Every structure is written in structure tokens, then in C-alpha cells.
């Protein structure tokens, strides 16, 4: 079985400068510090860590929204950082992202229909007259009525906006979706809805997920394997259930103990 | 299909609640109405002058005649200059000249109503030799009211065109500057050296060089470059360009600041993730999000164009005779003696005042209406 | 024993251009001294509005239509402004969700805490400073002396929240209201902050109202839980009782969504008129004809445990 994504010794360092007139680099922030892992098609890999652990930076690197300091990322065998423009466009069709903040990730001046049509228009994957139909299809996939196409983001609730974020990621029929804390900004009851949606969509469209979160409990139900990140390094990478039952690294144990669960007799 | 409610609808509702802004709006609406129908509303045309009635005060309109009879139609008396050449006018009650509405005045040049059909009909008129100088006349015997109406064409359009040109320039330049701030565009690679253009730096520094010049002197200096003999229309056109050219650095700076903050918002990153080109991101995502703030600046900048033109015309460097402009009408008001005896020649200044007031009130109202924090 | 805080029949409406929103409807509860109450609900359930109303901080166009808010016997809603100022920050304190916007970025955190002290107590600047330092230590900020002179942007989210708590405690309030204090924080920090609140509650002998959408964190801090839905109380009871045997289908659904990621279908309604049926019925797995005919009253199901459901005894564990 060929690998969909291969990350090899990836490093991203941000320089820290000081001084107003003459900027000197006095150090660096090692956001991602020699990270390696692979993702197989159809699987769901969770990346868990606190704020500052580098997980979001990792997500953006996979999407080529950032360039690395060192290291490689291979998508379907191709090095994504050395791609030329035409191939880069193809890459964008294959890897998509769902952002954390449903309020900031949608352009407030565009209608939902416009937001969802945009990727379709950019990549010319469909003749123009078929686009509205596809938009309706996407809305349906995420559980929203077709009327929403004419609404503006500020008229929707947080959960609904996040569904649009999911729909937008689906529009180009990508192979890999990076979900960057997709439910952290939502109420717990809505979190469950969105996670269920993501699971259903994965089955329907044979998607592969890279699921980034700071909350282990969220990741438990939706991933096959989990990578725990701490200060830019992966400290543990294990199958989800094994990790939860028998955490190895002390940091993983700390993360697990922090998950708030109501004391109840329900499983 | 449910229609979405945009920011505009909410803002419009908010705006209606602001009484001052509504007042400003209607004030401007009246002025623009007068401007569009100037040919019709004005009893005379711009060049018309009655040589025997220089500096004539506003003509008195009566309903009751010398014998105490009431007439339904208002009327005027003809006036005679007595003593001669004194500019002192006495009414002659011997003959009543009723004011005709929709008066056909064939002595004047034909005008076309709304550029559609030519006609000689004016809103008001009186038979010869009486005159209906509602606001009096200037030193050449020209009707001030008429010239104010014609002058409004200059004032009210120069503001709009001027902001359109200067903001189109300023937004474009400012958006480029802000988007590429801190991100020089690489130009390839040559012998181990990677040259790049720091677009932002270049734009901002050249803008600052322009801003170094005191605006008034810059304006005069640029004006001096315009050849003397050009027609009034061409002069008008070039003045607009001039005024716009001076404004772009200030606008570009403001737009740049807005773009800098919008650029960091997540939906811009999302646009990049779906494969938008830089150009598309700037044009379709970032710039539209600046509109609500820009429109406020636009409305509040219009007065400065109006005043700029008035200033140039006042110095006889702008619109020239016989074309009327509020600025050049005020040149005559320089003479303090004239001003004391014939105060009505200041009326163009009053009109500048209320125009600027209208735009300011409307602009303030727009700003408050579009500010999400001030919503009720 | 007079309860510390007693809310009776509180009704709050928002008069917007789009219609009148019934944010809180006939809401009542009482909080004894030294006890913690958790108010749980989704966004839009009215929980934050209720909290703000205790300090009369409701933004327009919201208005308190009816009801009483009795703090130590006095109705806050009828107090004149001058008396209200003596209560805010002094005897009742509040902390909010986003510590970054609650702190002034231009002043050091030490200065802001000292300011909270001097707002209500006449003490010298030195005295205020030392009290502020003591408070920073009480909220367990590492290297408190150094952090005293730090600016908000130099601190992490968790530390900023600790500073907020220090400010809230500056005048030894009898009641602390925490409105989603950990929602913006990572789980590890969340745990620390909740433990801190629980500890401080004992040390400072206060009552605490913790508002959240996450039923999971209630057990860390609270004795009593109140579940809000569409502006009404739908269940109230002791923490152990609620978790062991929830008596309202909504509470049941909330527990399931936290533990097993099983969602509650549908969305919280925004009510624009008085309810004529059970507000939760459209999303409820127990809903029957009776539910659509009239709004259920609060039934007493156990000691100190109430539920607003016709079928409260059929909610399975």
C-alpha cells in the first residue's frame, strides 16, 4: 500500500529579531523540530499538543502555506516544496484545510454560495453552469439546506459556519484534508455534530485526515493513530486506543489526565 | 430563496435613524437636484448681463401693491438707478410685473432639459425690462442666483470625480503596498545574489516625497504647468487630475494599514489554500473588505476637492470667466468695500458651506452606521 | 439562612430591529454561601446574559423585564447607580472568557491589579502594590515578582486568566462569577485554572457561579448544577445526582456528547415569542404529543433536584 503523505525530518524555525533600527537575529523559535511520520490513504492521523507545540505550523507546512527551514514532505511520492506552478495547482486540489475559527475563516463580504463556488471556478473542474448544482450538493453533504447559499457568514451560527468550512474543503474532492482544530471554537454539543459529520464524509468520499487538536478526547473517536507533539517534536506516535489505554510518554499521560470528563456511569 | 442581509442593509437602517445624517442627505439631494435642473430653474443664463443693473440687490417680491391690493401671483417692480451710476436702485411702483412660472424666455439661449429636448422654458421669469434677480447681481450685472446654480455643476461634480480618480489610484497603490509589506518580490537569481523588489518600500517612500511638499504650493506649482490657452472644460479636467494626484499618498497609506490587518485574517489564508493567485486575493478578498471604511473616507474627502477647486478659482487659476464657479464668484468678494455695500456676493460662499456640511454630516452618519460596535 | 444570591422570576428580552428575542424566561435559582453553582448551556441559551444581569451589565437593546435579584437580601435591580458601584468588583466579581481583551494592553498586569484594589479601598499605593503582589502569588503565577511588571501580551493565555482572577479577588468578594473562563484555553491549562478556582473558593470563602457549555468541567469545581436551555432552567441538582442519573433528556444528551461524541440533532432555537410547548421537544428523543401542547413546569424529582420534563422519570442512564 503506497503512502499518501510522507514527512521527513521536517524543520521550521522562526527567527527572533531584536532592535528597532538594526534588526539582529538573536535566536530562533523551533516551531517544528525534526518531525517525521507517514500517512496512508484512508487513515486518520491525529496530531495533538498544546498551543505552541508546533502542530498548527505542521499543518500549514503540509499545505505548503509555509516553506520549511529543512526537510521534505512527499505527497504521493512528489516533493511538494519543489513543485512548479502548474503542479502546485494540482496539489491544491488534492490537499485542503479546515480552519479553527469559523468566524474568521469565511470572507464576510461573500455569500456562502460564492465562497463555495470559488475553488470550483479557480480550478476549472466543472463547466460554469454546473457549479450551482455542485454547491447544492456540497451544502447537502454538510447538512445545510440549499437556501443557505444566499446567506452571508454573519447570519450563520458558529456550528453552521464550520460546516461551510468543511464544505469548502470538500469542494475540489481532495484526497487529504488537514483539519486544524476544527471544533475547538465550538460548544461541546456542536463539536459532536461536526465530528460525526467528518466521520461520515470520510467514509463517503474515502478521505484521509490529518487531525490537529489540543484536546485528546476529541481525537479519540475520529482517529486511527495519534502523534503527540511537544515543543516541536513528536514524543509519541501510536494507535489511538493503545495510546489511551497505555500511554508511554509522561507528557502524553499529562495530556490524558487533563481531559475533563463528567464522572458518570456511562461508559 | 432567502435573500441574504448584507452589512449594507443593516447600515442603511442604522443610517436612517441618525437625524443629522438624514438631514445631510436631503441637503445634498436638493443641491444635486438644483444642479441637474440648473438650466431650467435658473431664470437667466450664465453670461446674461444687464449692464444697467450692476450690483443690484436681490429683487423684492411683493404680494401687496402700492395701493394695498393683494394679488395672488407675486410680482416685482422694475428699478431705476437713481442717481445715475451710484448703484443705488429705486423701485418703480408704476407698473407691476407678475412672476410667470414656466416662462418662455426667447431672449436667452436655448437649453436642453436633461439633454433630451431643447427648450426655452424656465421655471421663473418676468417680462422685460423687469428682472427677477433673486440673489441680486454681481459687478457685471449678472444674476447671482443663476451663476450659483451653474457654478454648482463645477463644485458638485469635481468632488465626485476627484474622489473617484484619487481613490481608484490610492486603493490600488495602497493595496499593493500593504499586501507586499515585508514580503519583497523575488526577481530571480543571478550569480548567487537574489535581487528582489521591496514594493512596499518603494511605494511608501515615493508617496512620502510627494507629501513633503506643502499641498497648497504643490497645487499652485502643478497648476503653472498647465498651458494658458486651454478651454475651460480641459482646464476643469486637468484640475481634477491635479487635485487627485496630490491626494493619493495619504489614501494609499490608510489603505495600506487596512490591508495589513486584513491580510492576516484567516479567510485570506483559506483563499491561498484553495489556490487563489496573489492578484485574486488582493482584488476579490482583501479590497472588498476595505470598502466600508473607504466609503466613509470618500464621503469626507469630497469637501476638500470642492474647497481645492474653489481656492484655485478664487485665485483665478481654476475655472475662468465667463464660466461660473463658486470659487471665481468669490473673487469679487475680496474687495471689502464691495462686501460692505453688496453683501449678497458672498452667497456662493454660503453654498460652499452647506455643501461641505452636507457631505460631512452624511459621512459621519455613514461611519457610525457601518461601525459594528455602534449597532443597537 | 438567607441565601447569598437569590434570583426570582428573571425575564430578559432583547429589543432588536429583527424582533424581540426572549433571552431569559422566568428564571429562578438560589445560591447559598460558600457553595459553587455551575450553569451549563449551549451558546444562546441565555446563561451569559443571566450572569451579566446579576451585575446589571446587560448591553442594550437588552432589558430586564421582570424579576428580582436578591444579593444578601437586597434587590440589585432596584439599587441606585452609586450603590451598584460599591458592589461591582467589590462584593461580586466577574471574570470573562477572553482574558486578552479584558486586560488593558497598555498597562502592566501588576498595575491593573493594584488599580482594582484602589478602586474600592482607600489604601496607599505601596499597600495596593503589595496586595497586588500577594494576589499574584495566591493565583500561583510562577515568578510573581517578575511578572508583576509584565504586559498582558507577554503572558500566555493561562497566565492572563490567572491575572484576571487575581483582579477579581482583589477586594475579597463574596461571589465570583466566572463566565466561560477556560473556553479559550488548552485542556491542560484548563485543568489548572479550574483547580485554582476550586482552591481559591475555599481559601477566600466565596460562592462561585461557573458558566460553561462543557458539562465535563463542572465536576471539578461545582456542588450544584443548573442546566439552561432557551432561556429556561431545565434541570437543577447536585453534581453527583445529575451525572449519575440525569432527569432531563437535554442533560442526558449533553453528557452523551461529551463522553461518546453522540450529538444532539438540531440547534438551539432563538425564541421570538412566548413558548407554548416544551422548547426542547423538536430535538428530544422522548418527545410526545403532550410535549407540544404545553410547557412543562419544574418537577421535584429528588431532594434538591428538579427537572422540567413531563417524562423525567423515563430518562434512561
CSV table of C-alpha atoms in Angstrom, one decimal, chain C residues 107-290:
chain,number,residue,atom,x,y,z
C,107,UNK,CA,-0.5,48.8,31.5
C,108,UNK,CA,1.4,46.2,33.4
C,109,UNK,CA,-0.6,43.5,35.0
C,110,UNK,CA,0.6,44.5,38.4
C,111,UNK,CA,-0.7,48.0,37.8
C,112,UNK,CA,-4.1,46.7,36.8
C,113,UNK,CA,-4.5,44.5,39.8
C,114,UNK,CA,-3.4,47.4,42.1
C,115,UNK,CA,-6.0,49.5,40.3
C,116,UNK,CA,-8.6,47.0,41.1
C,117,UNK,CA,-7.6,47.3,44.8
C,118,UNK,CA,-7.7,51.0,45.0
C,119,UNK,CA,-11.0,51.2,43.1
C,120,UNK,CA,-12.8,50.1,46.3
C,121,UNK,CA,-10.4,50.5,49.1
C,122,UNK,CA,-8.7,53.6,50.4
C,123,UNK,CA,-5.1,52.4,50.7
C,124,UNK,CA,-1.8,53.9,49.8
C,125,UNK,CA,-0.1,53.0,46.6
C,126,UNK,CA,2.5,50.9,48.3
C,127,UNK,CA,-0.1,49.0,50.2
C,128,UNK,CA,-2.0,48.4,46.9
C,129,UNK,CA,1.1,47.2,45.2
C,130,UNK,CA,1.9,44.7,48.0
C,131,UNK,CA,-1.6,43.4,48.0
C,132,UNK,CA,-1.4,43.0,44.2
C,133,UNK,CA,1.8,41.0,44.6
C,134,UNK,CA,0.2,38.8,47.2
C,135,UNK,CA,-2.7,38.2,44.9
C,136,UNK,CA,-0.4,37.2,42.1
C,137,UNK,CA,1.1,34.7,44.4
C,138,UNK,CA,-2.3,33.4,45.5
C,139,UNK,CA,-3.2,32.6,41.9
C,140,UNK,CA,0.0,30.7,41.6
C,141,UNK,CA,1.7,32.7,38.9
C,142,UNK,CA,5.3,31.5,38.7
C,143,UNK,CA,7.9,34.2,39.5
C,144,UNK,CA,5.2,36.5,40.6
C,145,UNK,CA,7.6,39.4,41.4
C,146,UNK,CA,9.0,39.4,37.8
C,147,UNK,CA,5.6,39.0,36.3
C,148,UNK,CA,4.2,41.9,38.2
C,149,UNK,CA,5.8,44.3,35.7
C,150,UNK,CA,4.9,42.3,32.6
C,151,UNK,CA,2.4,43.4,30.0
C,152,UNK,CA,-0.5,41.3,29.0
C,153,UNK,CA,0.9,40.4,25.6
C,154,UNK,CA,3.9,38.9,27.3
C,155,UNK,CA,1.9,36.4,29.2
C,156,UNK,CA,0.3,33.2,27.9
C,157,UNK,CA,-3.4,32.7,27.9
C,158,UNK,CA,-3.4,30.7,31.1
C,159,UNK,CA,-1.4,33.3,33.0
C,160,UNK,CA,-3.6,36.1,31.8
C,161,UNK,CA,-6.6,34.3,33.1
C,162,UNK,CA,-4.8,34.0,36.4
C,163,UNK,CA,-4.3,37.7,36.4
C,164,UNK,CA,-8.0,38.2,35.7
C,165,UNK,CA,-8.8,36.0,38.7
C,166,UNK,CA,-6.4,38.0,40.9
C,167,UNK,CA,-8.1,41.2,39.9
C,168,UNK,CA,-11.5,39.6,40.7
C,169,UNK,CA,-10.3,38.6,44.1
C,170,UNK,CA,-8.7,41.9,45.0
C,171,UNK,CA,-11.5,43.0,47.3
C,172,UNK,CA,-12.4,39.7,48.7
C,173,UNK,CA,-15.8,39.3,47.1
C,174,UNK,CA,-18.5,37.1,48.5
C,175,UNK,CA,-19.5,36.0,45.0
C,176,UNK,CA,-17.3,35.2,42.0
C,177,UNK,CA,-18.9,34.8,38.6
C,178,UNK,CA,-16.8,33.0,36.0
C,179,UNK,CA,-18.2,33.3,32.5
C,180,UNK,CA,-16.6,30.5,30.4
C,181,UNK,CA,-13.2,31.2,32.0
C,182,UNK,CA,-11.5,28.3,30.3
C,183,UNK,CA,-13.1,28.1,26.9
C,184,UNK,CA,-10.3,29.9,25.2
C,185,UNK,CA,-7.6,27.8,26.8
C,186,UNK,CA,-5.9,24.5,26.1
C,187,UNK,CA,-7.1,21.4,28.1
C,188,UNK,CA,-4.0,21.2,30.3
C,189,UNK,CA,-4.2,24.8,31.3
C,190,UNK,CA,-8.0,24.5,31.6
C,191,UNK,CA,-7.5,21.9,34.3
C,192,UNK,CA,-5.1,24.0,36.2
C,193,UNK,CA,-7.4,27.1,36.2
C,194,UNK,CA,-10.3,25.0,37.4
C,195,UNK,CA,-8.3,23.5,40.2
C,196,UNK,CA,-7.2,27.0,41.1
C,197,UNK,CA,-10.7,28.3,41.2
C,198,UNK,CA,-11.8,25.4,43.4
C,199,UNK,CA,-8.9,26.1,45.8
C,200,UNK,CA,-9.5,29.8,45.9
C,201,UNK,CA,-13.1,29.3,46.6
C,202,UNK,CA,-12.2,27.5,49.8
C,203,UNK,CA,-9.4,29.9,50.8
C,204,UNK,CA,-11.4,33.0,50.2
C,205,UNK,CA,-14.7,31.6,51.4
C,206,UNK,CA,-16.7,32.7,48.4
C,207,UNK,CA,-19.5,31.4,46.4
C,208,UNK,CA,-18.8,30.8,42.8
C,209,UNK,CA,-21.0,30.7,39.7
C,210,UNK,CA,-19.3,28.9,36.9
C,211,UNK,CA,-20.8,29.3,33.5
C,212,UNK,CA,-19.9,27.0,30.7
C,213,UNK,CA,-21.0,25.0,27.7
C,214,UNK,CA,-18.9,22.0,28.7
C,215,UNK,CA,-20.6,19.7,31.2
C,216,UNK,CA,-17.3,17.9,31.7
C,217,UNK,CA,-15.7,20.6,33.7
C,218,UNK,CA,-18.4,21.1,36.1
C,219,UNK,CA,-17.4,18.3,38.4
C,220,UNK,CA,-14.0,19.9,39.1
C,221,UNK,CA,-15.5,23.0,40.7
C,222,UNK,CA,-19.2,22.7,41.4
C,223,UNK,CA,-21.5,21.4,44.0
C,224,UNK,CA,-24.7,22.2,42.2
C,225,UNK,CA,-25.5,22.2,38.5
C,226,UNK,CA,-28.2,24.1,36.6
C,227,UNK,CA,-28.8,23.3,33.0
C,228,UNK,CA,-30.2,26.0,30.9
C,229,UNK,CA,-32.0,25.7,27.6
C,230,UNK,CA,-33.6,28.5,25.5
C,231,UNK,CA,-33.5,30.9,28.5
C,232,UNK,CA,-35.1,28.5,31.0
C,233,UNK,CA,-33.8,26.2,33.6
C,234,UNK,CA,-34.5,22.6,32.5
C,235,UNK,CA,-32.7,20.8,35.2
C,236,UNK,CA,-31.1,21.6,38.5
C,237,UNK,CA,-29.5,19.4,41.1
C,238,UNK,CA,-26.4,18.3,42.9
C,239,UNK,CA,-23.5,17.3,40.7
C,240,UNK,CA,-23.4,13.7,41.7
C,241,UNK,CA,-27.1,13.3,41.2
C,242,UNK,CA,-27.1,14.9,37.8
C,243,UNK,CA,-24.2,12.9,36.5
C,244,UNK,CA,-25.4,9.6,37.9
C,245,UNK,CA,-28.9,9.9,36.8
C,246,UNK,CA,-29.8,12.9,34.6
C,247,UNK,CA,-33.5,13.6,34.6
C,248,UNK,CA,-33.9,15.7,31.6
C,249,UNK,CA,-33.3,14.4,28.0
C,250,UNK,CA,-31.2,17.5,27.2
C,251,UNK,CA,-28.9,16.9,30.1
C,252,UNK,CA,-28.7,13.3,29.0
C,253,UNK,CA,-27.8,14.4,25.5
C,254,UNK,CA,-25.1,16.8,26.8
C,255,UNK,CA,-23.5,14.0,28.8
C,256,UNK,CA,-23.5,11.7,25.8
C,257,UNK,CA,-22.0,14.3,23.5
C,258,UNK,CA,-19.1,14.9,25.9
C,259,UNK,CA,-18.4,11.3,26.6
C,260,UNK,CA,-19.2,9.5,23.4
C,261,UNK,CA,-19.4,12.2,20.9
C,262,UNK,CA,-23.0,11.3,20.1
C,263,UNK,CA,-24.6,14.6,19.0
C,264,UNK,CA,-27.9,16.1,19.8
C,265,UNK,CA,-29.6,16.7,16.5
C,266,UNK,CA,-30.7,20.2,15.5
C,267,UNK,CA,-29.9,23.6,17.0
C,268,UNK,CA,-30.8,25.8,19.9
C,269,UNK,CA,-33.8,27.9,19.0
C,270,UNK,CA,-33.9,31.7,19.2
C,271,UNK,CA,-37.3,32.4,20.7
C,272,UNK,CA,-39.1,35.4,19.5
C,273,UNK,CA,-42.4,34.8,21.3
C,274,UNK,CA,-43.5,33.1,24.5
C,275,UNK,CA,-43.2,29.3,24.3
C,276,UNK,CA,-46.4,27.3,24.1
C,277,UNK,CA,-44.8,24.0,24.2
C,278,UNK,CA,-41.7,22.4,25.6
C,279,UNK,CA,-38.8,24.3,23.9
C,280,UNK,CA,-36.6,21.2,23.7
C,281,UNK,CA,-39.3,19.0,22.0
C,282,UNK,CA,-38.0,19.4,18.4
C,283,UNK,CA,-34.7,17.8,19.4
C,284,UNK,CA,-35.9,15.4,22.0
C,285,UNK,CA,-35.9,11.7,21.8
C,286,UNK,CA,-38.6,11.4,24.3
C,287,UNK,CA,-40.9,13.9,22.7
C,288,UNK,CA,-44.6,13.1,22.6
C,289,UNK,CA,-47.9,14.9,21.9
C,290,UNK,CA,-48.0,16.1,25.4
